[in-house]
Amino acid sequence: MKSEEIIRKFKETEALLEGHFVLTSGLHSDVYLQCALVLQHPREAEAIGRDIADRFRRENIQTVASPAIGGLIIGHEVARALGARFIWTERENGQMVLRRGFSVSPGERMLVVEDVVTTGGSTRETIATLQDSGANIIAAASIIDRSSGKASVGVPRIALATLDVLSVEPAVCEACKRGEPAVKPGSRKK
Ligand SMILES: [Zn+2]
């Protein structure tokens, strides 16, 4: 799938909205991204997962790992497409940890998958947790990179589509200055 096709799928399912938004962080943005709205369709999730998997067919990936909750669906689909195992990390007292009896073998070849990379923070934390357990992290991947390619996670990283998203403090927001009302998308009823 081409980058444009991914973006089109996101727009069709309203997982990607353009306008004037208040993000959870309180910042204002001209783009709102909610990957769950495309991933709620298993057929789309499967196709996107296969697309990420295709980039790693020759890497002999044994296990795919994702940070919960955002990475769960897409990570699982990538693992399915690769015939690999799938596990996840989750937060416990602020720390990203492996729970539920999941374990990693020394040298295990792993791919870390997220839905969207913004700063790369949760991917980095997941990689560190797995490396502490002895894993060999081959690469990281996401559906969307909203860092314009800038986020660094310490291993090779790919994304199916890259966005250049502007998030600003309300005080300096151009749309606010034009008097356009800002929308909080999560609260919208359908
Ligand atoms: Zn604004």
Coordinates of N, CA and C and ligand atoms in Angstrom, one line a residue:
M1 N 0.8 -1.2 0.0 CA 0.0 0.0 0.0 C 0.9 1.2 0.0
K2 N 0.5 2.2 -0.8 CA 1.3 3.4 -0.9 C 0.8 4.3 0.3
S3 N 1.7 5.2 0.7 CA 1.4 6.2 1.7 C 0.1 6.9 1.5
E4 N -0.2 7.3 0.3 CA -1.4 8.0 0.0 C -2.7 7.1 0.2
E5 N -2.5 5.8 0.0 CA -3.6 4.9 0.2 C -3.9 4.7 1.7
I6 N -2.8 4.7 2.5 CA -3.0 4.6 3.9 C -3.8 5.9 4.4
I7 N -3.3 7.0 3.9 CA -4.0 8.3 4.3 C -5.4 8.3 3.9
R8 N -5.7 7.8 2.7 CA -7.1 7.7 2.2 C -7.9 6.8 3.1
K9 N -7.4 5.6 3.5 CA -8.2 4.8 4.4 C -8.4 5.5 5.7
F10 N -7.5 6.2 6.2 CA -7.6 6.9 7.5 C -8.7 8.0 7.3
K11 N -8.7 8.7 6.2 CA -9.7 9.7 6.0 C -11.1 9.1 5.9
E12 N -11.2 8.1 5.1 CA -12.5 7.4 4.9 C -13.2 7.0 6.2
T13 N -12.3 6.5 7.1 CA -12.9 6.0 8.4 C -12.9 7.1 9.5
E14 N -12.5 8.3 9.1 CA -12.4 9.4 10.0 C -11.4 9.2 11.1
A15 N -10.5 8.3 10.9 CA -9.3 8.1 11.8 C -8.4 9.3 11.6
L16 N -8.5 10.0 10.5 CA -7.7 11.2 10.3 C -8.6 12.3 9.9
L17 N -8.7 13.4 10.7 CA -9.5 14.5 10.5 C -8.7 15.7 10.3
E18 N -9.1 16.6 9.4 CA -8.4 17.9 9.2 C -9.3 19.0 9.7
G19 N -8.8 20.0 10.4 CA -9.6 21.1 10.9 C -8.9 21.8 12.0
H20 N -9.5 22.0 13.1 CA -9.0 22.8 14.2 C -9.3 22.1 15.5
F21 N -8.4 21.4 16.1 CA -8.7 20.5 17.2 C -7.9 20.8 18.5
V22 N -8.6 20.5 19.6 CA -7.9 20.5 20.9 C -7.5 19.1 21.2
L23 N -6.2 18.8 21.4 CA -5.7 17.5 21.7 C -5.8 17.2 23.2
T24 N -5.7 16.0 23.6 CA -5.8 15.6 25.0 C -4.7 16.4 25.8
S25 N -3.6 16.7 25.1 CA -2.5 17.5 25.8 C -2.9 18.9 26.0
G26 N -4.0 19.4 25.4 CA -4.4 20.8 25.5 C -3.9 21.6 24.4
L27 N -2.9 21.1 23.6 CA -2.4 21.8 22.4 C -3.5 21.8 21.3
H28 N -3.3 22.8 20.4 CA -4.2 22.8 19.3 C -3.5 22.3 18.1
S29 N -4.2 21.6 17.2 CA -3.6 21.0 16.0 C -4.5 21.1 14.8
D30 N -3.9 21.1 13.6 CA -4.8 21.1 12.4 C -5.1 19.7 11.9
V31 N -4.6 18.7 12.6 CA -4.9 17.3 12.3 C -5.3 16.5 13.6
Y32 N -6.3 15.7 13.5 CA -6.6 14.8 14.6 C -6.5 13.3 14.1
L33 N -5.8 12.5 14.9 CA -5.5 11.1 14.5 C -6.1 10.2 15.5
Q34 N -6.9 9.3 15.1 CA -7.4 8.3 16.0 C -7.4 6.9 15.3
C35 N -6.2 6.2 15.4 CA -6.0 5.0 14.7 C -7.1 3.9 14.9
A36 N -7.7 4.0 16.1 CA -8.7 2.9 16.5 C -9.8 3.0 15.5
L37 N -10.1 4.1 14.9 CA -11.2 4.2 13.9 C -11.0 3.5 12.6
V38 N -9.7 3.3 12.2 CA -9.5 2.5 11.1 C -9.3 1.0 11.5
L39 N -8.7 0.8 12.7 CA -8.4 -0.5 13.1 C -9.6 -1.2 13.7
Q40 N -10.7 -0.5 13.9 CA -12.0 -1.2 14.3 C -12.5 -2.1 13.2
H41 N -12.0 -1.9 12.0 CA -12.4 -2.8 10.9 C -11.3 -3.8 10.7
P42 N -11.6 -5.1 11.1 CA -10.5 -6.1 11.0 C -9.9 -6.3 9.7
R43 N -10.7 -6.1 8.6 CA -10.1 -6.3 7.3 C -9.1 -5.2 7.0
E44 N -9.3 -4.0 7.4 CA -8.3 -2.9 7.2 C -7.1 -3.2 8.1
A45 N -7.4 -3.6 9.3 CA -6.3 -3.9 10.3 C -5.4 -5.0 9.7
E46 N -6.0 -6.0 9.1 CA -5.3 -7.1 8.5 C -4.4 -6.7 7.4
A47 N -5.0 -5.8 6.5 CA -4.3 -5.4 5.3 C -3.1 -4.5 5.7
I48 N -3.3 -3.6 6.6 CA -2.3 -2.7 7.1 C -1.2 -3.5 7.8
G49 N -1.6 -4.5 8.6 CA -0.6 -5.4 9.3 C 0.3 -6.1 8.3
R50 N -0.4 -6.6 7.2 CA 0.4 -7.3 6.2 C 1.4 -6.4 5.5
D51 N 1.0 -5.2 5.3 CA 1.9 -4.2 4.7 C 3.1 -3.9 5.5
I52 N 2.9 -3.8 6.8 CA 4.1 -3.6 7.7 C 5.0 -4.9 7.6
A53 N 4.3 -6.0 7.7 CA 5.0 -7.3 7.7 C 5.8 -7.5 6.5
D54 N 5.3 -7.1 5.3 CA 6.0 -7.2 4.1 C 7.4 -6.6 4.1
R55 N 7.6 -5.5 4.9 CA 8.9 -4.9 5.0 C 9.9 -5.7 5.7
F56 N 9.4 -6.8 6.4 CA 10.3 -7.5 7.3 C 10.4 -9.0 7.0
R57 N 9.9 -9.4 5.8 CA 9.8 -10.8 5.5 C 11.1 -11.5 5.6
R58 N 12.2 -10.8 5.3 CA 13.5 -11.5 5.2 C 14.3 -11.4 6.6
E59 N 13.7 -10.8 7.6 CA 14.4 -10.5 8.8 C 14.3 -11.7 9.9
N60 N 13.6 -12.7 9.5 CA 13.4 -13.8 10.4 C 13.0 -13.4 11.8
I61 N 11.9 -12.6 11.8 CA 11.3 -12.1 13.1 C 10.6 -13.2 13.8
Q62 N 11.1 -13.4 15.1 CA 10.4 -14.5 15.8 C 9.2 -14.0 16.6
T63 N 9.3 -12.7 17.1 CA 8.3 -12.2 17.9 C 8.1 -10.7 17.6
V64 N 6.8 -10.3 17.6 CA 6.4 -8.9 17.5 C 5.9 -8.5 18.9
A65 N 6.4 -7.3 19.3 CA 5.9 -6.8 20.6 C 5.4 -5.4 20.4
S66 N 4.4 -5.0 21.1 CA 3.8 -3.7 21.0 C 3.5 -3.1 22.4
P67 N 3.5 -1.8 22.6 CA 3.1 -1.2 23.8 C 1.5 -1.1 23.8
A68 N 0.9 -1.6 24.9 CA -0.5 -1.5 25.0 C -0.9 -0.1 25.3
I69 N -2.1 0.4 25.0 CA -3.1 -0.3 24.3 C -3.0 -0.1 22.8
G70 N -2.4 1.1 22.4 CA -2.4 1.5 21.0 C -1.9 0.5 20.0
G71 N -0.8 -0.3 20.4 CA -0.2 -1.1 19.5 C -0.8 -2.5 19.4
L72 N -1.8 -2.8 20.2 CA -2.2 -4.2 20.3 C -2.8 -4.8 19.0
I73 N -3.7 -4.1 18.4 CA -4.4 -4.6 17.2 C -3.4 -4.7 16.0
I74 N -2.7 -3.6 15.8 CA -1.8 -3.7 14.6 C -0.6 -4.6 14.8
G75 N -0.1 -4.7 16.1 CA 1.0 -5.6 16.4 C 0.6 -7.0 16.1
H76 N -0.6 -7.3 16.6 CA -1.1 -8.7 16.4 C -1.3 -9.1 15.0
E77 N -1.7 -8.1 14.2 CA -1.9 -8.4 12.7 C -0.5 -8.5 12.0
V78 N 0.4 -7.8 12.4 CA 1.8 -7.9 11.8 C 2.3 -9.3 12.2
A79 N 2.2 -9.7 13.5 CA 2.7 -11.0 13.9 C 2.0 -12.1 13.1
R80 N 0.7 -12.0 13.0 CA -0.1 -13.0 12.2 C 0.5 -13.1 10.8
A81 N 0.7 -12.0 10.1 CA 1.2 -12.0 8.8 C 2.7 -12.6 8.7
L82 N 3.4 -12.4 9.7 CA 4.8 -12.9 9.7 C 4.9 -14.4 10.3
G83 N 3.8 -14.9 10.8 CA 3.8 -16.2 11.4 C 4.6 -16.2 12.7
A84 N 4.6 -15.0 13.4 CA 5.5 -14.8 14.6 C 4.6 -14.8 15.8
R85 N 5.3 -14.9 17.0 CA 4.6 -14.7 18.2 C 4.2 -13.3 18.5
F86 N 3.2 -13.0 19.3 CA 2.9 -11.6 19.6 C 2.8 -11.4 21.2
I87 N 3.5 -10.5 21.7 CA 3.4 -10.1 23.1 C 3.3 -8.6 23.2
W88 N 3.0 -8.1 24.4 CA 2.9 -6.7 24.6 C 3.5 -6.3 26.0
T89 N 3.9 -5.0 26.0 CA 4.3 -4.4 27.2 C 3.1 -3.5 27.7
E90 N 3.1 -3.2 29.0 CA 2.1 -2.3 29.5 C 2.6 -1.6 30.7
R91 N 2.0 -0.5 31.1 CA 2.5 0.3 32.2 C 2.0 -0.3 33.5
E92 N 3.0 -0.3 34.5 CA 2.7 -0.7 35.8 C 3.5 0.3 36.7
N93 N 2.8 1.1 37.5 CA 3.4 2.1 38.3 C 4.3 3.0 37.4
G94 N 3.8 3.3 36.2 CA 4.6 4.3 35.4 C 5.7 3.6 34.5
Q95 N 6.0 2.4 34.9 CA 7.1 1.7 34.1 C 6.5 0.8 33.0
M96 N 7.1 0.7 31.9 CA 6.7 -0.2 30.8 C 7.3 -1.6 31.1
V97 N 6.4 -2.5 31.3 CA 6.9 -3.9 31.7 C 6.2 -5.0 30.9
L98 N 6.8 -6.2 31.0 CA 6.2 -7.4 30.5 C 5.4 -8.0 31.6
R99 N 4.2 -8.3 31.4 CA 3.4 -9.0 32.5 C 2.8 -10.2 31.9
R100 N 1.8 -10.8 32.6 CA 1.0 -11.9 32.1 C 1.8 -13.1 31.8
G101 N 3.0 -13.3 32.4 CA 3.8 -14.5 32.2 C 4.6 -14.4 30.9
F102 N 4.5 -13.3 30.1 CA 5.3 -13.2 28.9 C 6.8 -13.2 29.2
S103 N 7.6 -13.9 28.4 CA 9.0 -13.9 28.6 C 9.7 -13.8 27.2
V104 N 11.0 -13.5 27.2 CA 11.8 -13.3 26.0 C 13.0 -14.1 26.2
S105 N 13.4 -14.8 25.1 CA 14.6 -15.6 25.2 C 15.8 -14.7 24.8
P106 N 17.0 -15.0 25.3 CA 18.2 -14.3 24.9 C 18.4 -14.3 23.4
G107 N 18.6 -13.2 22.8 CA 18.9 -13.1 21.4 C 17.6 -13.3 20.5
E108 N 16.5 -13.4 21.1 CA 15.2 -13.5 20.3 C 15.1 -12.3 19.4
R109 N 14.8 -12.6 18.1 CA 14.7 -11.5 17.1 C 13.3 -10.9 17.1
M110 N 13.3 -9.7 17.5 CA 12.0 -9.0 17.7 C 11.8 -7.7 16.9
L111 N 10.5 -7.5 16.6 CA 10.1 -6.3 15.9 C 9.1 -5.6 16.8
V112 N 9.3 -4.3 17.1 CA 8.4 -3.5 17.9 C 7.4 -2.7 17.0
V113 N 6.1 -2.9 17.2 CA 5.1 -2.2 16.4 C 4.2 -1.4 17.2
E114 N 4.0 -0.1 16.7 CA 3.0 0.8 17.3 C 2.0 1.3 16.2
D115 N 0.9 1.8 16.7 CA 0.0 2.4 15.7 C 0.5 3.7 15.2
V116 N 0.9 4.6 16.1 CA 1.4 5.9 15.6 C 2.6 6.3 16.5
V117 N 3.6 6.8 15.9 CA 4.8 7.3 16.6 C 4.7 8.9 16.6
T118 N 4.7 9.4 17.8 CA 4.7 10.9 17.9 C 6.0 11.4 18.3
T119 N 6.5 11.0 19.5 CA 7.8 11.3 19.9 C 8.7 10.1 19.9
G120 N 8.1 8.9 19.8 CA 8.8 7.6 19.9 C 9.0 7.1 21.3
G121 N 8.4 7.9 22.3 CA 8.6 7.5 23.7 C 8.2 6.1 24.1
S122 N 7.0 5.7 23.7 CA 6.6 4.4 24.2 C 7.3 3.3 23.4
T123 N 7.6 3.5 22.1 CA 8.4 2.5 21.4 C 9.8 2.4 22.1
R124 N 10.4 3.5 22.4 CA 11.7 3.5 23.1 C 11.7 2.7 24.4
E125 N 10.6 3.0 25.2 CA 10.5 2.3 26.5 C 10.3 0.8 26.3
T126 N 9.5 0.5 25.3 CA 9.2 -1.0 25.0 C 10.5 -1.7 24.6
I127 N 11.3 -1.0 23.7 CA 12.6 -1.5 23.2 C 13.5 -1.8 24.4
A128 N 13.6 -0.8 25.3 CA 14.5 -0.9 26.5 C 14.1 -2.0 27.4
T129 N 12.8 -2.2 27.6 CA 12.3 -3.3 28.5 C 12.7 -4.6 27.9
L130 N 12.5 -4.8 26.6 CA 12.8 -6.0 25.9 C 14.3 -6.3 25.8
Q131 N 15.0 -5.3 25.6 CA 16.5 -5.5 25.6 C 17.0 -5.9 26.9
D132 N 16.4 -5.3 28.0 CA 16.8 -5.7 29.3 C 16.6 -7.2 29.6
S133 N 15.6 -7.7 28.8 CA 15.2 -9.2 29.0 C 16.1 -10.0 28.0
G134 N 17.0 -9.4 27.2 CA 17.9 -10.1 26.4 C 17.5 -10.1 24.9
A135 N 16.4 -9.5 24.5 CA 15.9 -9.5 23.2 C 16.9 -8.8 22.2
N136 N 16.8 -9.3 21.0 CA 17.6 -8.6 19.9 C 16.5 -7.8 19.0
I137 N 16.4 -6.5 19.3 CA 15.4 -5.7 18.6 C 15.9 -5.4 17.2
I138 N 15.3 -6.0 16.2 CA 15.7 -5.8 14.8 C 15.3 -4.4 14.2
A139 N 14.1 -4.0 14.6 CA 13.6 -2.8 14.0 C 12.3 -2.4 14.8
A140 N 11.8 -1.2 14.5 CA 10.5 -0.7 15.0 C 9.7 -0.2 13.8
A141 N 8.4 -0.3 13.9 CA 7.5 0.1 12.8 C 6.2 0.7 13.4
S142 N 5.6 1.6 12.6 CA 4.3 2.1 12.9 C 3.5 2.3 11.7
I143 N 2.2 2.5 11.8 CA 1.4 2.8 10.6 C 1.7 4.2 10.2
I144 N 1.6 5.1 11.2 CA 1.8 6.5 11.0 C 3.0 7.1 11.8
D145 N 3.7 7.9 11.2 CA 4.8 8.7 11.9 C 4.4 10.1 11.8
R146 N 4.0 10.7 13.0 CA 3.6 12.1 13.0 C 4.7 13.0 13.5
S147 N 5.9 12.5 13.4 CA 7.1 13.3 13.8 C 7.9 13.8 12.6
S148 N 7.3 13.7 11.4 CA 8.0 14.0 10.2 C 9.3 13.3 10.1
G149 N 9.4 12.1 10.6 CA 10.6 11.2 10.5 C 11.6 11.5 11.5
K150 N 11.3 12.5 12.5 CA 12.4 12.9 13.4 C 12.6 12.0 14.6
A151 N 11.5 11.3 15.0 CA 11.6 10.5 16.2 C 12.7 9.4 16.1
S152 N 13.6 9.3 17.0 CA 14.6 8.3 17.0 C 14.4 7.3 18.1
V153 N 14.5 6.0 17.8 CA 14.2 5.0 18.8 C 15.4 4.1 19.0
G154 N 16.5 4.4 18.4 CA 17.7 3.6 18.7 C 17.9 2.4 17.8
V155 N 16.9 2.0 17.0 CA 17.0 0.9 16.1 C 16.4 1.4 14.8
P156 N 16.6 0.7 13.6 CA 16.0 1.1 12.4 C 14.5 1.2 12.5
R157 N 13.9 2.2 11.9 CA 12.4 2.4 12.1 C 11.8 2.7 10.8
I158 N 10.6 2.2 10.5 CA 9.8 2.5 9.3 C 8.4 2.9 9.7
A159 N 7.7 3.6 8.8 CA 6.3 3.9 9.0 C 5.7 3.9 7.6
L160 N 4.4 3.5 7.5 CA 3.7 3.4 6.2 C 3.4 4.7 5.7
A161 N 3.2 5.7 6.6 CA 2.9 7.1 6.1 C 3.4 8.0 7.2
T162 N 3.9 9.2 6.7 CA 4.5 10.2 7.5 C 3.8 11.5 7.4
L163 N 3.4 12.0 8.6 CA 2.7 13.3 8.6 C 3.5 14.4 9.2
D164 N 3.3 15.6 8.7 CA 4.0 16.7 9.4 C 2.9 17.5 10.1
V165 N 2.7 17.2 11.4 CA 1.6 17.7 12.1 C 2.0 18.9 13.0
L166 N 1.2 20.0 12.9 CA 1.5 21.1 13.7 C 0.7 21.1 14.9
S167 N 1.4 21.0 16.1 CA 0.6 21.2 17.4 C 1.2 22.4 18.1
V168 N 0.3 23.3 18.5 CA 0.8 24.5 19.1 C 0.0 24.9 20.4
E169 N 0.6 25.7 21.2 CA -0.2 26.3 22.4 C -1.3 27.1 21.9
P170 N -2.5 27.0 22.5 CA -3.7 27.8 22.1 C -3.3 29.3 21.9
A171 N -2.4 29.8 22.8 CA -2.1 31.3 22.7 C -1.5 31.7 21.4
V172 N -0.8 30.7 20.7 CA -0.2 31.1 19.4 C -0.9 30.4 18.2
C173 N -2.1 29.9 18.5 CA -2.8 29.1 17.4 C -3.4 30.1 16.4
E174 N -3.0 29.9 15.1 CA -3.4 30.7 14.0 C -5.0 30.6 13.8
A175 N -5.5 29.4 13.9 CA -6.9 29.1 13.7 C -7.7 29.9 14.8
C176 N -7.2 29.9 16.0 CA -7.9 30.6 17.1 C -7.9 32.1 16.8
K177 N -6.7 32.6 16.3 CA -6.6 34.0 15.9 C -7.6 34.4 14.9
R178 N -7.9 33.4 14.0 CA -9.0 33.7 12.9 C -10.4 33.5 13.5
G179 N -10.5 33.1 14.8 CA -11.8 33.0 15.4 C -12.5 31.7 15.1
E180 N -11.8 30.7 14.6 CA -12.4 29.4 14.3 C -12.5 28.6 15.6
P181 N -13.7 28.1 15.9 CA -13.9 27.3 17.1 C -13.1 26.0 17.1
A182 N -12.4 25.6 18.2 CA -11.6 24.4 18.2 C -12.5 23.2 18.7
V183 N -12.4 22.1 18.1 CA -13.2 20.9 18.4 C -12.4 19.9 19.2
K184 N -13.0 19.3 20.1 CA -12.4 18.2 20.9 C -13.0 16.9 20.3
P185 N -12.3 16.2 19.4 CA -12.9 15.1 18.6 C -13.3 13.9 19.5
G186 N -12.6 13.6 20.5 CA -13.0 12.4 21.3 C -14.4 12.5 22.0
S187 N -14.8 13.7 22.2 CA -16.1 14.0 22.9 C -17.3 14.0 21.9
R188 N -16.9 13.9 20.6 CA -18.0 14.0 19.6 C -18.9 12.8 19.6
K189 N -20.2 13.0 19.5 CA -21.2 11.9 19.4 C -21.4 11.6 18.0
K190 N -21.6 10.3 17.7 CA -21.9 9.9 16.3 C -23.2 9.2 16.3
Ligands
ZN1 ZN -6.6 26.9 18.1

